[in-house]
Amino acid sequence: MSATEQNNTLSETQAAQQKAMLMRLARVEGQVRGIQAMIKRGETCEAIAQQFSASRSALDKAYRMMLTCLIEETLLEPGQNPADAIEQVRKIFIKYT
């Protein structure tokens, strides 16, 4: 695969990842709006807590998707020394998790 073909593939992959993250964040946004509505309606704390938990889980999944994207970018960087790539990924995990 040529460098141009690889860059095009990466761009397509990144676009798909970006779309998936935006869709997931839109879902989280809807869940948060739902929580606000539940509070305004005076629903039980347990029901609200359940929705908070679902929203946090969805946001955590979006975050993990973003970390995966960041790690892929690091590992697939052209001319990257494998040992340097592994060190960068290690630093990413330490910094963001």
mmCIF file of N, CA and C in Angstrom:
data_model
loop_
_atom_site.group_PDB
_atom_site.id
_atom_site.type_symbol
_atom_site.label_atom_id
_atom_site.label_comp_id
_atom_site.label_asym_id
_atom_site.label_seq_id
_atom_site.Cartn_x
_atom_site.Cartn_y
_atom_site.Cartn_z
ATOM 1 N N MET A 1 0.858 -1.179 0.000
ATOM 2 C CA MET A 1 0.000 0.000 0.000
ATOM 3 C C MET A 1 0.898 1.234 0.000
ATOM 4 N N SER A 2 0.596 2.166 -0.887
ATOM 5 C CA SER A 2 1.404 3.385 -0.958
ATOM 6 C C SER A 2 1.057 4.311 0.202
ATOM 7 N N ALA A 3 1.933 5.303 0.422
ATOM 8 C CA ALA A 3 1.687 6.271 1.506
ATOM 9 C C ALA A 3 0.391 7.020 1.269
ATOM 10 N N THR A 4 0.120 7.361 -0.006
ATOM 11 C CA THR A 4 -1.118 8.082 -0.328
ATOM 12 C C THR A 4 -2.335 7.226 -0.025
ATOM 13 N N GLU A 5 -2.276 5.937 -0.420
ATOM 14 C CA GLU A 5 -3.398 5.038 -0.139
ATOM 15 C C GLU A 5 -3.589 4.872 1.365
ATOM 16 N N GLN A 6 -2.472 4.778 2.092
ATOM 17 C CA GLN A 6 -2.567 4.636 3.548
ATOM 18 C C GLN A 6 -3.172 5.886 4.168
ATOM 19 N N ASN A 7 -2.767 7.078 3.719
ATOM 20 C CA ASN A 7 -3.331 8.322 4.243
ATOM 21 C C ASN A 7 -4.810 8.418 3.946
ATOM 22 N N ASN A 8 -5.234 8.000 2.733
ATOM 23 C CA ASN A 8 -6.655 8.023 2.395
ATOM 24 C C ASN A 8 -7.424 7.067 3.292
ATOM 25 N N THR A 9 -6.867 5.886 3.530
ATOM 26 C CA THR A 9 -7.520 4.919 4.404
ATOM 27 C C THR A 9 -7.618 5.468 5.821
ATOM 28 N N LEU A 10 -6.541 6.065 6.307
ATOM 29 C CA LEU A 10 -6.572 6.646 7.646
ATOM 30 C C LEU A 10 -7.610 7.748 7.730
ATOM 31 N N SER A 11 -7.687 8.575 6.702
ATOM 32 C CA SER A 11 -8.660 9.661 6.703
ATOM 33 C C SER A 11 -10.077 9.116 6.753
ATOM 34 N N GLU A 12 -10.340 8.056 5.978
ATOM 35 C CA GLU A 12 -11.674 7.448 5.984
ATOM 36 C C GLU A 12 -11.967 6.841 7.353
ATOM 37 N N THR A 13 -10.972 6.190 7.926
ATOM 38 C CA THR A 13 -11.138 5.598 9.254
ATOM 39 C C THR A 13 -11.384 6.678 10.292
ATOM 40 N N GLN A 14 -10.610 7.744 10.234
ATOM 41 C CA GLN A 14 -10.780 8.838 11.186
ATOM 42 C C GLN A 14 -12.150 9.479 11.037
ATOM 43 N N ALA A 15 -12.620 9.636 9.798
ATOM 44 C CA ALA A 15 -13.947 10.220 9.575
ATOM 45 C C ALA A 15 -15.029 9.327 10.177
ATOM 46 N N ALA A 16 -14.883 8.025 10.019
ATOM 47 C CA ALA A 16 -15.862 7.091 10.588
ATOM 48 C C ALA A 16 -15.825 7.137 12.112
ATOM 49 N N GLN A 17 -14.616 7.214 12.685
ATOM 50 C CA GLN A 17 -14.492 7.302 14.138
ATOM 51 C C GLN A 17 -15.098 8.598 14.655
ATOM 52 N N GLN A 18 -14.844 9.680 13.942
ATOM 53 C CA GLN A 18 -15.383 10.978 14.349
ATOM 54 C C GLN A 18 -16.909 10.943 14.328
ATOM 55 N N LYS A 19 -17.471 10.364 13.279
ATOM 56 C CA LYS A 19 -18.929 10.274 13.170
ATOM 57 C C LYS A 19 -19.503 9.443 14.323
ATOM 58 N N ALA A 20 -18.854 8.332 14.634
ATOM 59 C CA ALA A 20 -19.327 7.472 15.725
ATOM 60 C C ALA A 20 -19.263 8.195 17.065
ATOM 61 N N MET A 21 -18.178 8.935 17.298
ATOM 62 C CA MET A 21 -18.056 9.675 18.558
ATOM 63 C C MET A 21 -19.115 10.767 18.657
ATOM 64 N N LEU A 22 -19.353 11.476 17.561
ATOM 65 C CA LEU A 22 -20.366 12.539 17.582
ATOM 66 C C LEU A 22 -21.756 11.970 17.825
ATOM 67 N N MET A 23 -22.051 10.816 17.216
ATOM 68 C CA MET A 23 -23.355 10.180 17.436
ATOM 69 C C MET A 23 -23.501 9.762 18.899
ATOM 70 N N ARG A 24 -22.447 9.207 19.462
ATOM 71 C CA ARG A 24 -22.499 8.782 20.864
ATOM 72 C C ARG A 24 -22.675 9.985 21.781
ATOM 73 N N LEU A 25 -21.961 11.073 21.496
ATOM 74 C CA LEU A 25 -22.096 12.282 22.318
ATOM 75 C C LEU A 25 -23.492 12.886 22.199
ATOM 76 N N ALA A 26 -24.088 12.813 21.015
ATOM 77 C CA ALA A 26 -25.458 13.303 20.853
ATOM 78 C C ALA A 26 -26.410 12.471 21.713
ATOM 79 N N ARG A 27 -26.153 11.169 21.783
ATOM 80 C CA ARG A 27 -26.971 10.289 22.615
ATOM 81 C C ARG A 27 -26.814 10.665 24.093
ATOM 82 N N VAL A 28 -25.575 10.925 24.507
ATOM 83 C CA VAL A 28 -25.323 11.335 25.896
ATOM 84 C C VAL A 28 -26.034 12.649 26.184
ATOM 85 N N GLU A 29 -25.949 13.574 25.240
ATOM 86 C CA GLU A 29 -26.624 14.866 25.415
ATOM 87 C C GLU A 29 -28.125 14.662 25.622
ATOM 88 N N GLY A 30 -28.717 13.767 24.849
ATOM 89 C CA GLY A 30 -30.141 13.469 25.013
ATOM 90 C C GLY A 30 -30.440 12.869 26.377
ATOM 91 N N GLN A 31 -29.544 12.008 26.842
ATOM 92 C CA GLN A 31 -29.736 11.413 28.166
ATOM 93 C C GLN A 31 -29.668 12.478 29.260
ATOM 94 N N VAL A 32 -28.739 13.407 29.135
ATOM 95 C CA VAL A 32 -28.608 14.470 30.140
ATOM 96 C C VAL A 32 -29.847 15.359 30.128
ATOM 97 N N ARG A 33 -30.350 15.666 28.949
ATOM 98 C CA ARG A 33 -31.592 16.451 28.875
ATOM 99 C C ARG A 33 -32.747 15.683 29.530
ATOM 100 N N GLY A 34 -32.738 14.369 29.348
ATOM 101 C CA GLY A 34 -33.752 13.536 29.986
ATOM 102 C C GLY A 34 -33.658 13.593 31.504
ATOM 103 N N ILE A 35 -32.443 13.604 32.017
ATOM 104 C CA ILE A 35 -32.241 13.716 33.469
ATOM 105 C C ILE A 35 -32.782 15.048 33.973
ATOM 106 N N GLN A 36 -32.501 16.112 33.235
ATOM 107 C CA GLN A 36 -33.018 17.430 33.624
ATOM 108 C C GLN A 36 -34.542 17.407 33.679
ATOM 109 N N ALA A 37 -35.151 16.777 32.687
ATOM 110 C CA ALA A 37 -36.616 16.701 32.655
ATOM 111 C C ALA A 37 -37.140 15.879 33.832
ATOM 112 N N MET A 38 -36.442 14.790 34.156
ATOM 113 C CA MET A 38 -36.857 13.962 35.294
ATOM 114 C C MET A 38 -36.817 14.759 36.594
ATOM 115 N N ILE A 39 -35.778 15.550 36.768
ATOM 116 C CA ILE A 39 -35.654 16.371 37.980
ATOM 117 C C ILE A 39 -36.792 17.376 38.041
ATOM 118 N N LYS A 40 -37.085 18.023 36.915
ATOM 119 C CA LYS A 40 -38.172 19.011 36.872
ATOM 120 C C LYS A 40 -39.520 18.373 37.175
ATOM 121 N N ARG A 41 -39.701 17.107 36.745
ATOM 122 C CA ARG A 41 -40.967 16.407 36.998
ATOM 123 C C ARG A 41 -41.045 15.870 38.422
ATOM 124 N N GLY A 42 -39.912 15.917 39.133
ATOM 125 C CA GLY A 42 -39.915 15.435 40.512
ATOM 126 C C GLY A 42 -39.867 13.924 40.631
ATOM 127 N N GLU A 43 -39.252 13.265 39.671
ATOM 128 C CA GLU A 43 -39.156 11.803 39.733
ATOM 129 C C GLU A 43 -38.259 11.383 40.890
ATOM 130 N N THR A 44 -38.324 10.115 41.229
ATOM 131 C CA THR A 44 -37.581 9.618 42.392
ATOM 132 C C THR A 44 -36.073 9.724 42.180
ATOM 133 N N CYS A 45 -35.384 9.864 43.289
ATOM 134 C CA CYS A 45 -33.916 9.940 43.235
ATOM 135 C C CYS A 45 -33.326 8.664 42.639
ATOM 136 N N GLU A 46 -33.937 7.530 42.937
ATOM 137 C CA GLU A 46 -33.423 6.268 42.397
ATOM 138 C C GLU A 46 -33.529 6.235 40.872
ATOM 139 N N ALA A 47 -34.660 6.684 40.339
ATOM 140 C CA ALA A 47 -34.831 6.708 38.882
ATOM 141 C C ALA A 47 -33.827 7.661 38.235
ATOM 142 N N ILE A 48 -33.624 8.803 38.876
ATOM 143 C CA ILE A 48 -32.665 9.789 38.356
ATOM 144 C C ILE A 48 -31.247 9.226 38.436
ATOM 145 N N ALA A 49 -30.919 8.570 39.539
ATOM 146 C CA ALA A 49 -29.587 7.972 39.699
ATOM 147 C C ALA A 49 -29.329 6.925 38.620
ATOM 148 N N GLN A 50 -30.352 6.155 38.298
ATOM 149 C CA GLN A 50 -30.218 5.142 37.252
ATOM 150 C C GLN A 50 -29.862 5.799 35.916
ATOM 151 N N GLN A 51 -30.515 6.909 35.611
ATOM 152 C CA GLN A 51 -30.229 7.611 34.355
ATOM 153 C C GLN A 51 -28.846 8.268 34.374
ATOM 154 N N PHE A 52 -28.448 8.776 35.538
ATOM 155 C CA PHE A 52 -27.082 9.307 35.671
ATOM 156 C C PHE A 52 -26.068 8.212 35.355
ATOM 157 N N SER A 53 -26.294 7.038 35.907
ATOM 158 C CA SER A 53 -25.383 5.917 35.689
ATOM 159 C C SER A 53 -25.301 5.555 34.206
ATOM 160 N N ALA A 54 -26.440 5.516 33.539
ATOM 161 C CA ALA A 54 -26.458 5.206 32.107
ATOM 162 C C ALA A 54 -25.719 6.275 31.306
ATOM 163 N N SER A 55 -25.916 7.525 31.675
ATOM 164 C CA SER A 55 -25.246 8.630 30.977
ATOM 165 C C SER A 55 -23.736 8.578 31.180
ATOM 166 N N ARG A 56 -23.325 8.310 32.398
ATOM 167 C CA ARG A 56 -21.880 8.208 32.682
ATOM 168 C C ARG A 56 -21.259 7.068 31.892
ATOM 169 N N SER A 57 -21.957 5.958 31.821
ATOM 170 C CA SER A 57 -21.454 4.806 31.082
ATOM 171 C C SER A 57 -21.302 5.136 29.592
ATOM 172 N N ALA A 58 -22.295 5.815 29.039
ATOM 173 C CA ALA A 58 -22.237 6.197 27.626
ATOM 174 C C ALA A 58 -21.105 7.186 27.369
ATOM 175 N N LEU A 59 -20.912 8.128 28.276
ATOM 176 C CA LEU A 59 -19.827 9.096 28.128
ATOM 177 C C LEU A 59 -18.467 8.409 28.264
ATOM 178 N N ASP A 60 -18.366 7.462 29.195
ATOM 179 C CA ASP A 60 -17.121 6.700 29.342
ATOM 180 C C ASP A 60 -16.798 5.929 28.063
ATOM 181 N N LYS A 61 -17.812 5.367 27.433
ATOM 182 C CA LYS A 61 -17.581 4.624 26.189
ATOM 183 C C LYS A 61 -17.102 5.567 25.084
ATOM 184 N N ALA A 62 -17.682 6.745 24.992
ATOM 185 C CA ALA A 62 -17.228 7.731 24.004
ATOM 186 C C ALA A 62 -15.780 8.119 24.280
ATOM 187 N N TYR A 63 -15.438 8.265 25.537
ATOM 188 C CA TYR A 63 -14.073 8.606 25.929
ATOM 189 C C TYR A 63 -13.097 7.499 25.521
ATOM 190 N N ARG A 64 -13.496 6.243 25.747
ATOM 191 C CA ARG A 64 -12.635 5.129 25.346
ATOM 192 C C ARG A 64 -12.464 5.088 23.835
ATOM 193 N N MET A 65 -13.503 5.425 23.094
ATOM 194 C CA MET A 65 -13.387 5.495 21.635
ATOM 195 C C MET A 65 -12.361 6.552 21.235
ATOM 196 N N MET A 66 -12.396 7.690 21.900
ATOM 197 C CA MET A 66 -11.453 8.758 21.604
ATOM 198 C C MET A 66 -10.030 8.324 21.932
ATOM 199 N N LEU A 67 -9.839 7.651 23.060
ATOM 200 C CA LEU A 67 -8.508 7.157 23.419
ATOM 201 C C LEU A 67 -8.001 6.154 22.389
ATOM 202 N N THR A 68 -8.876 5.286 21.918
ATOM 203 C CA THR A 68 -8.498 4.326 20.885
ATOM 204 C C THR A 68 -8.026 5.045 19.636
ATOM 205 N N CYS A 69 -8.744 6.074 19.245
ATOM 206 C CA CYS A 69 -8.364 6.872 18.081
ATOM 207 C C CYS A 69 -6.990 7.505 18.294
ATOM 208 N N LEU A 70 -6.766 8.066 19.457
ATOM 209 C CA LEU A 70 -5.485 8.699 19.770
ATOM 210 C C LEU A 70 -4.346 7.686 19.720
ATOM 211 N N ILE A 71 -4.576 6.507 20.260
ATOM 212 C CA ILE A 71 -3.551 5.466 20.253
ATOM 213 C C ILE A 71 -3.270 5.004 18.828
ATOM 214 N N GLU A 72 -4.326 4.822 18.027
ATOM 215 C CA GLU A 72 -4.128 4.428 16.628
ATOM 216 C C GLU A 72 -3.310 5.472 15.881
ATOM 217 N N GLU A 73 -3.628 6.735 16.088
ATOM 218 C CA GLU A 73 -2.861 7.799 15.434
ATOM 219 C C GLU A 73 -1.390 7.720 15.827
ATOM 220 N N THR A 74 -1.138 7.463 17.097
ATOM 221 C CA THR A 74 0.241 7.385 17.589
ATOM 222 C C THR A 74 0.974 6.198 16.967
ATOM 223 N N LEU A 75 0.329 5.036 16.959
ATOM 224 C CA LEU A 75 0.979 3.834 16.449
ATOM 225 C C LEU A 75 1.158 3.851 14.936
ATOM 226 N N LEU A 76 0.268 4.522 14.222
ATOM 227 C CA LEU A 76 0.312 4.521 12.760
ATOM 228 C C LEU A 76 1.042 5.718 12.178
ATOM 229 N N GLU A 77 1.649 6.522 13.026
ATOM 230 C CA GLU A 77 2.378 7.688 12.544
ATOM 231 C C GLU A 77 3.530 7.223 11.651
ATOM 232 N N PRO A 78 3.619 7.755 10.418
ATOM 233 C CA PRO A 78 4.673 7.328 9.488
ATOM 234 C C PRO A 78 6.070 7.551 10.074
ATOM 235 N N GLY A 79 6.952 6.579 9.859
ATOM 236 C CA GLY A 79 8.330 6.698 10.304
ATOM 237 C C GLY A 79 8.531 6.537 11.796
ATOM 238 N N GLN A 80 7.497 6.121 12.487
ATOM 239 C CA GLN A 80 7.550 5.993 13.950
ATOM 240 C C GLN A 80 8.411 4.794 14.353
ATOM 241 N N ASN A 81 9.318 4.999 15.261
ATOM 242 C CA ASN A 81 10.104 3.924 15.854
ATOM 243 C C ASN A 81 9.168 3.142 16.777
ATOM 244 N N PRO A 82 9.091 1.802 16.631
ATOM 245 C CA PRO A 82 8.163 1.020 17.463
ATOM 246 C C PRO A 82 8.341 1.240 18.967
ATOM 247 N N ALA A 83 9.568 1.332 19.426
ATOM 248 C CA ALA A 83 9.799 1.547 20.861
ATOM 249 C C ALA A 83 9.270 2.912 21.294
ATOM 250 N N ASP A 84 9.462 3.928 20.452
ATOM 251 C CA ASP A 84 8.941 5.264 20.760
ATOM 252 C C ASP A 84 7.417 5.265 20.761
ATOM 253 N N ALA A 85 6.822 4.528 19.817
ATOM 254 C CA ALA A 85 5.360 4.454 19.743
ATOM 255 C C ALA A 85 4.792 3.821 21.006
ATOM 256 N N ILE A 86 5.417 2.741 21.457
ATOM 257 C CA ILE A 86 4.955 2.080 22.679
ATOM 258 C C ILE A 86 5.081 3.019 23.876
ATOM 259 N N GLU A 87 6.175 3.748 23.953
ATOM 260 C CA GLU A 87 6.365 4.701 25.055
ATOM 261 C C GLU A 87 5.298 5.797 25.015
ATOM 262 N N GLN A 88 4.967 6.272 23.818
ATOM 263 C CA GLN A 88 3.931 7.304 23.700
ATOM 264 C C GLN A 88 2.577 6.767 24.129
ATOM 265 N N VAL A 89 2.259 5.540 23.735
ATOM 266 C CA VAL A 89 0.985 4.935 24.138
ATOM 267 C C VAL A 89 0.943 4.784 25.656
ATOM 268 N N ARG A 90 2.047 4.354 26.259
ATOM 269 C CA ARG A 90 2.115 4.235 27.719
ATOM 270 C C ARG A 90 1.822 5.576 28.382
ATOM 271 N N LYS A 91 2.425 6.634 27.851
ATOM 272 C CA LYS A 91 2.203 7.975 28.402
ATOM 273 C C LYS A 91 0.745 8.407 28.238
ATOM 274 N N ILE A 92 0.145 8.056 27.109
ATOM 275 C CA ILE A 92 -1.269 8.382 26.877
ATOM 276 C C ILE A 92 -2.134 7.723 27.951
ATOM 277 N N PHE A 93 -1.905 6.425 28.208
ATOM 278 C CA PHE A 93 -2.688 5.725 29.222
ATOM 279 C C PHE A 93 -2.506 6.340 30.598
ATOM 280 N N ILE A 94 -1.277 6.653 30.951
ATOM 281 C CA ILE A 94 -1.024 7.234 32.268
ATOM 282 C C ILE A 94 -1.688 8.603 32.393
ATOM 283 N N LYS A 95 -1.602 9.388 31.354
ATOM 284 C CA LYS A 95 -2.131 10.752 31.408
ATOM 285 C C LYS A 95 -3.659 10.797 31.397
ATOM 286 N N TYR A 96 -4.299 9.953 30.610
ATOM 287 C CA TYR A 96 -5.735 10.091 30.381
ATOM 288 C C TYR A 96 -6.608 9.033 31.041
ATOM 289 N N THR A 97 -6.021 8.079 31.756
ATOM 290 C CA THR A 97 -6.881 7.080 32.407
ATOM 291 C C THR A 97 -6.644 7.070 33.901
#
